């Protein structure tokens, strides 16, 4: 007898360009998850509205994110891919959950405080209730596992809190989702500028490798990557900037290539120019197929629309069941 797979939900904002950190930190795990779980992956277009994107940019960004995820290995036959705004049931449950969210707790969320500091002229209600909408994205599909990074841990804890509050007040409906990642497969790729921060969509463009970068741009960025040569004494500790390049090399280069440069560093004979040239060529071989496939997909709007429509139909069917149960438990079922 077949058993139902556990539900996994994750979303990505259609802002900026997907980069190497997104791929190895998230998408690669999604590809593995699609074989083991019932996965709902969505483009968080409603979330992006807190920063008031240009409508034309929003549409293009949504299509690009969808195309890059498919080009990276997500199979529309195995996962449910959809735009958040194509599932209106989310908006109604968001309204209902806002009744269980309190101003004080929302104002204490670190990401909200950061946004207030960075954009004091645009502290809109959507920013304040962002964690509620994020929670509903998860709860409406009744997900039990959510692949999140450390910086989103508090948002997931809030989703658990909202599930508990609803269940305690109205009756059992929502499972309490837990953070999930393959513990042996966690990758954090640092910026190429050597400052210690992770690769980011919004930081220095030359310090981030994007999945859309052309071959020459990839080579150029890696040639300019920070390398602290240290003292050159054999056996000295590897500087963080060099260690980062080695970690990136492990992801895209042959094992013997990686070992060659590690041995050269330990012997004090490493030539960083050669190392970065080699890494540039290996990175080009890795990125180019993803970039070209994503480009082809973006030009095939009919196909992307089909994927989004089919994904929305499945996501809505599941969400509608959850929402109807929530209405019944609250008492919003006057004709039954």
CSV table of C-alpha atoms in Angstrom, one decimal:
chain,number,residue,atom,x,y,z
A,1,UNK,CA,0.0,0.0,0.0
A,2,UNK,CA,1.5,3.4,-1.0
A,3,UNK,CA,2.1,5.9,1.7
A,4,UNK,CA,1.6,9.6,1.2
A,5,UNK,CA,4.8,11.7,1.0
A,6,UNK,CA,5.4,14.4,3.5
A,7,UNK,CA,4.8,17.9,2.2
A,8,UNK,CA,7.6,20.4,1.8
A,9,UNK,CA,7.1,24.1,1.0
A,10,UNK,CA,9.6,26.7,0.1
A,11,UNK,CA,9.5,30.0,-1.8
A,12,UNK,CA,11.9,32.5,-3.4
A,13,UNK,CA,11.4,36.2,-3.9
A,14,UNK,CA,11.6,37.4,-7.5
A,15,UNK,CA,14.1,40.1,-6.7
A,16,UNK,CA,17.6,40.1,-8.1
A,17,UNK,CA,19.3,37.3,-9.9
A,18,UNK,CA,19.8,33.7,-8.7
A,19,UNK,CA,23.4,33.1,-7.9
A,20,UNK,CA,25.8,30.3,-6.9
A,21,UNK,CA,24.9,30.5,-3.3
A,22,UNK,CA,21.2,30.0,-4.1
A,23,UNK,CA,22.0,27.0,-6.2
A,24,UNK,CA,24.3,25.2,-3.7
A,25,UNK,CA,22.6,26.5,-0.6
A,26,UNK,CA,19.0,25.8,-1.7
A,27,UNK,CA,18.2,24.6,-5.2
A,28,UNK,CA,20.5,21.6,-5.1
A,29,UNK,CA,18.7,20.4,-2.0
A,30,UNK,CA,15.3,21.0,-3.7
A,31,UNK,CA,16.4,18.7,-6.5
A,32,UNK,CA,17.1,16.0,-4.0
A,33,UNK,CA,13.9,16.7,-2.1
A,34,UNK,CA,11.7,16.3,-5.2
A,35,UNK,CA,12.6,12.6,-5.2
A,36,UNK,CA,11.5,12.0,-1.6
A,37,UNK,CA,8.8,14.5,-0.7
A,38,UNK,CA,5.6,16.1,-2.1
A,39,UNK,CA,7.2,19.5,-2.9
A,40,UNK,CA,5.5,22.9,-3.3
A,41,UNK,CA,7.9,25.5,-4.6
A,42,UNK,CA,6.6,29.0,-5.3
A,43,UNK,CA,7.7,32.4,-6.5
A,44,UNK,CA,6.9,34.8,-3.8
A,45,UNK,CA,5.6,37.7,-5.9
A,46,UNK,CA,3.3,39.1,-3.2
A,47,UNK,CA,6.2,39.3,-0.8
A,48,UNK,CA,8.2,41.3,-3.3
A,49,UNK,CA,5.4,44.0,-3.4
A,50,UNK,CA,6.7,45.4,-0.1
A,51,UNK,CA,9.4,47.1,-2.1
A,52,UNK,CA,7.1,48.3,-4.9
A,53,UNK,CA,8.7,46.8,-7.9
A,54,UNK,CA,8.0,48.1,-11.4
A,55,UNK,CA,5.2,45.9,-12.9
A,56,UNK,CA,7.2,45.1,-16.0
A,57,UNK,CA,10.2,44.2,-13.9
A,58,UNK,CA,8.1,42.0,-11.6
A,59,UNK,CA,6.7,39.9,-14.5
A,60,UNK,CA,10.2,39.5,-16.1
A,61,UNK,CA,11.7,38.5,-12.7
A,62,UNK,CA,9.0,35.9,-11.9
A,63,UNK,CA,9.6,34.3,-15.3
A,64,UNK,CA,13.3,34.3,-14.9
A,65,UNK,CA,13.2,32.8,-11.4
A,66,UNK,CA,10.9,30.1,-12.6
A,67,UNK,CA,13.1,29.3,-15.7
A,68,UNK,CA,16.3,29.3,-13.7
A,69,UNK,CA,14.9,26.8,-11.1
A,70,UNK,CA,13.7,24.5,-13.9
A,71,UNK,CA,17.0,24.9,-15.7
A,72,UNK,CA,18.9,24.0,-12.5
A,73,UNK,CA,17.1,20.7,-12.2
A,74,UNK,CA,13.6,21.1,-10.7
A,75,UNK,CA,11.2,18.8,-12.6
A,76,UNK,CA,7.7,20.2,-13.1
A,77,UNK,CA,6.5,16.6,-13.3
A,78,UNK,CA,7.8,15.9,-9.8
A,79,UNK,CA,7.2,19.2,-8.0
A,80,UNK,CA,4.4,21.8,-7.8
A,81,UNK,CA,5.7,25.1,-9.2
A,82,UNK,CA,3.5,28.2,-8.9
A,83,UNK,CA,3.3,31.9,-8.4
A,84,UNK,CA,2.1,32.9,-4.9
A,85,UNK,CA,-0.5,35.3,-6.3
A,86,UNK,CA,-2.1,32.5,-8.3
A,87,UNK,CA,-3.4,30.9,-5.1
A,88,UNK,CA,-5.9,33.5,-3.7
A,89,UNK,CA,-6.7,31.1,-0.8
A,90,UNK,CA,-3.4,32.3,0.7
A,91,UNK,CA,-4.7,35.8,1.0
A,92,UNK,CA,-7.8,34.7,2.9
A,93,UNK,CA,-5.9,32.6,5.4
A,94,UNK,CA,-3.4,35.5,5.7
A,95,UNK,CA,-6.4,37.7,6.8
A,96,UNK,CA,-7.6,35.1,9.3
A,97,UNK,CA,-4.1,34.5,10.8
A,98,UNK,CA,-3.5,38.3,11.2
A,99,UNK,CA,-6.2,38.1,13.9
A,100,UNK,CA,-3.8,35.8,15.8
A,101,UNK,CA,-0.8,38.0,15.3
A,102,UNK,CA,0.2,40.8,17.6
A,103,UNK,CA,1.8,44.1,16.9
A,104,UNK,CA,4.4,43.8,19.6
A,105,UNK,CA,5.8,40.4,18.4
A,106,UNK,CA,5.8,41.5,14.8
A,107,UNK,CA,7.8,44.7,15.6
A,108,UNK,CA,10.5,42.6,17.4
A,109,UNK,CA,11.3,40.5,14.3
A,110,UNK,CA,14.9,41.3,13.4
A,111,UNK,CA,14.2,41.4,9.6
A,112,UNK,CA,11.4,44.0,10.2
A,113,UNK,CA,13.8,46.1,12.3
A,114,UNK,CA,16.4,45.9,9.6
A,115,UNK,CA,13.9,47.0,7.0
A,116,UNK,CA,12.8,50.0,9.1
A,117,UNK,CA,16.4,51.0,9.4
A,118,UNK,CA,17.2,50.6,5.7
A,119,UNK,CA,14.0,52.1,4.3
A,120,UNK,CA,12.4,54.4,6.9
A,121,UNK,CA,10.3,56.0,4.2
A,122,UNK,CA,8.6,52.7,3.3
A,123,UNK,CA,7.5,51.0,6.5
A,124,UNK,CA,4.3,49.6,5.1
A,125,UNK,CA,1.9,47.1,6.8
A,126,UNK,CA,3.1,44.4,4.4
A,127,UNK,CA,6.6,44.6,6.0
A,128,UNK,CA,5.2,44.4,9.5
A,129,UNK,CA,3.0,41.3,8.7
A,130,UNK,CA,5.5,39.7,6.4
A,131,UNK,CA,6.0,36.8,8.9
A,132,UNK,CA,2.3,36.1,8.9
A,133,UNK,CA,2.2,35.8,5.1
A,134,UNK,CA,5.3,33.6,5.2
A,135,UNK,CA,3.7,31.4,7.8
A,136,UNK,CA,0.5,31.1,5.7
A,137,UNK,CA,2.5,30.1,2.6
A,138,UNK,CA,3.6,27.1,4.7
A,139,UNK,CA,0.5,26.3,6.7
A,140,UNK,CA,-2.0,26.4,3.9
A,141,UNK,CA,-0.4,23.4,2.3
A,142,UNK,CA,0.0,21.8,5.7
A,143,UNK,CA,3.7,21.3,5.2
A,144,UNK,CA,5.7,19.4,7.8
A,145,UNK,CA,9.1,20.3,6.5
A,146,UNK,CA,10.5,23.7,5.4
A,147,UNK,CA,14.0,24.1,4.0
A,148,UNK,CA,15.2,27.3,5.5
A,149,UNK,CA,18.5,29.1,6.3
A,150,UNK,CA,19.6,30.2,9.7
A,151,UNK,CA,18.4,33.8,9.0
A,152,UNK,CA,14.8,32.5,8.5
A,153,UNK,CA,14.7,30.4,11.7
A,154,UNK,CA,12.6,33.0,13.6
A,155,UNK,CA,10.0,33.2,10.8
A,156,UNK,CA,9.6,29.4,10.9
A,157,UNK,CA,9.2,29.6,14.7
A,158,UNK,CA,6.4,32.1,14.2
A,159,UNK,CA,4.7,29.7,11.8
A,160,UNK,CA,4.8,27.1,14.5
A,161,UNK,CA,3.3,29.6,16.9
A,162,UNK,CA,0.5,30.5,14.6
A,163,UNK,CA,-0.3,26.9,14.0
A,164,UNK,CA,-0.4,26.3,17.8
A,165,UNK,CA,-2.6,29.4,18.4
A,166,UNK,CA,-5.1,28.4,15.7
A,167,UNK,CA,-5.2,24.7,16.9
A,168,UNK,CA,-5.6,25.7,20.6
A,169,UNK,CA,-8.4,28.3,19.9
A,170,UNK,CA,-10.4,26.6,17.1
A,171,UNK,CA,-9.3,22.9,16.9
A,172,UNK,CA,-6.6,20.8,15.4
A,173,UNK,CA,-5.8,21.6,11.8
A,174,UNK,CA,-2.2,22.6,11.2
A,175,UNK,CA,0.9,20.5,11.7
A,176,UNK,CA,3.8,22.4,13.3
A,177,UNK,CA,6.4,22.7,10.5
A,178,UNK,CA,10.0,22.0,11.3
A,179,UNK,CA,13.2,23.2,9.6
A,180,UNK,CA,14.8,20.7,7.3
A,181,UNK,CA,17.9,20.4,5.3
A,182,UNK,CA,20.2,17.5,4.4
A,183,UNK,CA,22.7,17.9,7.2
A,184,UNK,CA,25.6,16.5,5.1
A,185,UNK,CA,24.8,18.9,2.2
A,186,UNK,CA,24.8,22.3,3.7
A,187,UNK,CA,26.9,24.8,1.8
A,188,UNK,CA,27.5,28.5,2.5
A,189,UNK,CA,29.3,30.3,-0.2
A,190,UNK,CA,31.1,33.5,0.8
A,191,UNK,CA,31.3,36.7,-1.3
A,192,UNK,CA,34.4,36.9,-3.6
A,193,UNK,CA,35.5,40.2,-2.0
A,194,UNK,CA,37.0,38.5,1.0
A,195,UNK,CA,34.9,40.4,3.6
A,196,UNK,CA,33.3,37.3,5.1
A,197,UNK,CA,29.7,37.8,4.1
A,198,UNK,CA,27.8,35.3,2.0
A,199,UNK,CA,27.1,35.8,-1.7
A,200,UNK,CA,24.0,38.0,-2.1
A,201,UNK,CA,21.6,39.2,-4.7
A,202,UNK,CA,21.8,42.8,-3.5
A,203,UNK,CA,25.5,43.2,-2.6
A,204,UNK,CA,28.5,44.0,-4.9
A,205,UNK,CA,27.7,42.5,-8.3
A,206,UNK,CA,31.4,41.6,-8.9
A,207,UNK,CA,31.6,39.5,-5.8
A,208,UNK,CA,28.7,37.2,-6.7
A,209,UNK,CA,28.5,34.6,-9.5
A,210,UNK,CA,25.0,34.7,-11.0
A,211,UNK,CA,23.5,31.8,-12.9
A,212,UNK,CA,22.8,34.2,-15.7
A,213,UNK,CA,26.5,35.5,-16.0
A,214,UNK,CA,28.1,35.0,-19.4
A,215,UNK,CA,31.4,33.1,-19.8
A,216,UNK,CA,33.6,36.2,-19.8
A,217,UNK,CA,31.9,37.8,-16.8
A,218,UNK,CA,32.5,34.6,-14.8
A,219,UNK,CA,36.2,34.6,-15.7
A,220,UNK,CA,36.5,38.3,-14.9
A,221,UNK,CA,34.8,38.0,-11.5
A,222,UNK,CA,37.0,35.1,-10.4
A,223,UNK,CA,40.2,36.7,-11.6
A,224,UNK,CA,39.4,39.7,-9.4
A,225,UNK,CA,38.4,37.5,-6.4
A,226,UNK,CA,40.2,38.4,-3.2
A,227,UNK,CA,43.2,36.2,-2.2
A,228,UNK,CA,45.2,36.9,0.9
A,229,UNK,CA,48.5,35.2,0.2
A,230,UNK,CA,49.5,35.2,3.8
A,231,UNK,CA,53.2,34.7,4.7
A,232,UNK,CA,53.9,32.0,2.1
A,233,UNK,CA,55.3,29.8,4.8
A,234,UNK,CA,54.6,26.1,4.1
A,235,UNK,CA,51.9,24.7,6.5
A,236,UNK,CA,50.5,28.0,7.5
A,237,UNK,CA,46.7,28.3,8.1
A,238,UNK,CA,44.7,29.0,4.9
A,239,UNK,CA,43.2,32.5,4.8
A,240,UNK,CA,39.4,32.7,4.7
A,241,UNK,CA,39.4,34.2,1.2
A,242,UNK,CA,41.6,31.4,-0.2
A,243,UNK,CA,39.6,28.7,1.7
A,244,UNK,CA,36.4,30.1,0.1
A,245,UNK,CA,37.9,29.7,-3.4
A,246,UNK,CA,38.9,26.1,-2.5
A,247,UNK,CA,35.3,25.4,-1.3
A,248,UNK,CA,33.9,26.8,-4.5
A,249,UNK,CA,36.4,24.7,-6.5
A,250,UNK,CA,35.2,21.6,-4.7
A,251,UNK,CA,31.8,22.2,-6.1
A,252,UNK,CA,32.7,22.6,-9.7
A,253,UNK,CA,36.2,21.2,-10.3
A,254,UNK,CA,37.6,17.7,-10.5
A,255,UNK,CA,38.9,16.3,-7.1
A,256,UNK,CA,42.5,16.0,-8.3
A,257,UNK,CA,42.4,19.7,-9.4
A,258,UNK,CA,41.3,20.7,-5.9
A,259,UNK,CA,44.0,18.6,-4.3
A,260,UNK,CA,46.7,20.1,-6.6
A,261,UNK,CA,46.0,23.6,-5.4
A,262,UNK,CA,45.6,22.6,-1.7
A,263,UNK,CA,48.9,20.8,-1.9
A,264,UNK,CA,50.5,23.8,-3.6
A,265,UNK,CA,49.2,26.1,-0.8
A,266,UNK,CA,50.5,23.8,1.9
A,267,UNK,CA,53.9,23.7,0.1
A,268,UNK,CA,54.0,27.5,-0.2
A,269,UNK,CA,54.2,27.3,-4.0
A,270,UNK,CA,50.6,28.2,-5.0
A,271,UNK,CA,50.1,30.6,-7.9
A,272,UNK,CA,46.8,32.3,-7.3
A,273,UNK,CA,46.5,33.6,-10.9
A,274,UNK,CA,46.6,30.0,-12.2
A,275,UNK,CA,44.1,28.8,-9.5
A,276,UNK,CA,41.6,31.5,-10.4
A,277,UNK,CA,42.0,30.9,-14.1
A,278,UNK,CA,41.4,27.2,-13.6
A,279,UNK,CA,38.4,27.9,-11.4
A,280,UNK,CA,37.0,30.3,-14.0
A,281,UNK,CA,37.1,27.6,-16.7
A,282,UNK,CA,35.5,25.0,-14.5
A,283,UNK,CA,32.8,27.5,-13.4
A,284,UNK,CA,32.0,28.4,-17.0
A,285,UNK,CA,31.5,24.7,-17.8
A,286,UNK,CA,29.1,24.4,-14.8
A,287,UNK,CA,27.1,27.6,-15.3
A,288,UNK,CA,26.8,27.7,-19.1
A,289,UNK,CA,24.3,24.8,-19.5
A,290,UNK,CA,22.0,26.2,-16.8
A,291,UNK,CA,22.2,29.8,-18.3
A,292,UNK,CA,21.5,28.6,-21.8
A,293,UNK,CA,18.6,26.4,-20.8
A,294,UNK,CA,17.1,29.2,-18.6
A,295,UNK,CA,17.4,31.5,-21.6
A,296,UNK,CA,15.6,29.1,-23.9
A,297,UNK,CA,12.8,28.6,-21.3
A,298,UNK,CA,12.3,32.4,-20.8
A,299,UNK,CA,11.8,32.7,-24.5
A,300,UNK,CA,9.1,29.9,-24.3
A,301,UNK,CA,6.5,31.9,-22.4
A,302,UNK,CA,3.7,29.4,-23.4
A,303,UNK,CA,5.6,26.6,-21.6
A,304,UNK,CA,6.2,28.6,-18.5
A,305,UNK,CA,2.6,29.7,-18.4
A,306,UNK,CA,1.5,26.1,-18.7
A,307,UNK,CA,3.8,25.1,-15.8
A,308,UNK,CA,2.5,28.0,-13.6
A,309,UNK,CA,-1.1,27.2,-14.4
A,310,UNK,CA,-0.8,23.5,-13.7
A,311,UNK,CA,1.1,24.2,-10.5
A,312,UNK,CA,-1.5,26.8,-9.3
A,313,UNK,CA,-4.3,24.3,-9.9
A,314,UNK,CA,-2.7,21.7,-7.7
A,315,UNK,CA,-1.6,24.2,-5.1
A,316,UNK,CA,-5.2,25.8,-5.0
A,317,UNK,CA,-6.8,22.4,-4.7
A,318,UNK,CA,-4.8,21.6,-1.6
A,319,UNK,CA,-5.1,25.1,-0.2
A,320,UNK,CA,-8.9,25.2,-0.7
A,321,UNK,CA,-9.3,22.1,1.4
A,322,UNK,CA,-7.3,23.7,4.2
A,323,UNK,CA,-9.1,27.0,4.0
A,324,UNK,CA,-12.5,25.4,4.1
A,325,UNK,CA,-11.6,23.4,7.2
A,326,UNK,CA,-10.3,26.6,8.8
A,327,UNK,CA,-13.6,28.4,8.0
A,328,UNK,CA,-15.6,25.6,9.5
A,329,UNK,CA,-13.5,25.5,12.7
A,330,UNK,CA,-13.8,29.4,13.1
A,331,UNK,CA,-17.5,29.3,12.4
A,332,UNK,CA,-17.5,31.0,9.0
A,333,UNK,CA,-19.8,28.3,7.5
A,334,UNK,CA,-23.3,29.9,7.7
A,335,UNK,CA,-24.9,27.7,5.0
A,336,UNK,CA,-23.9,24.3,6.3
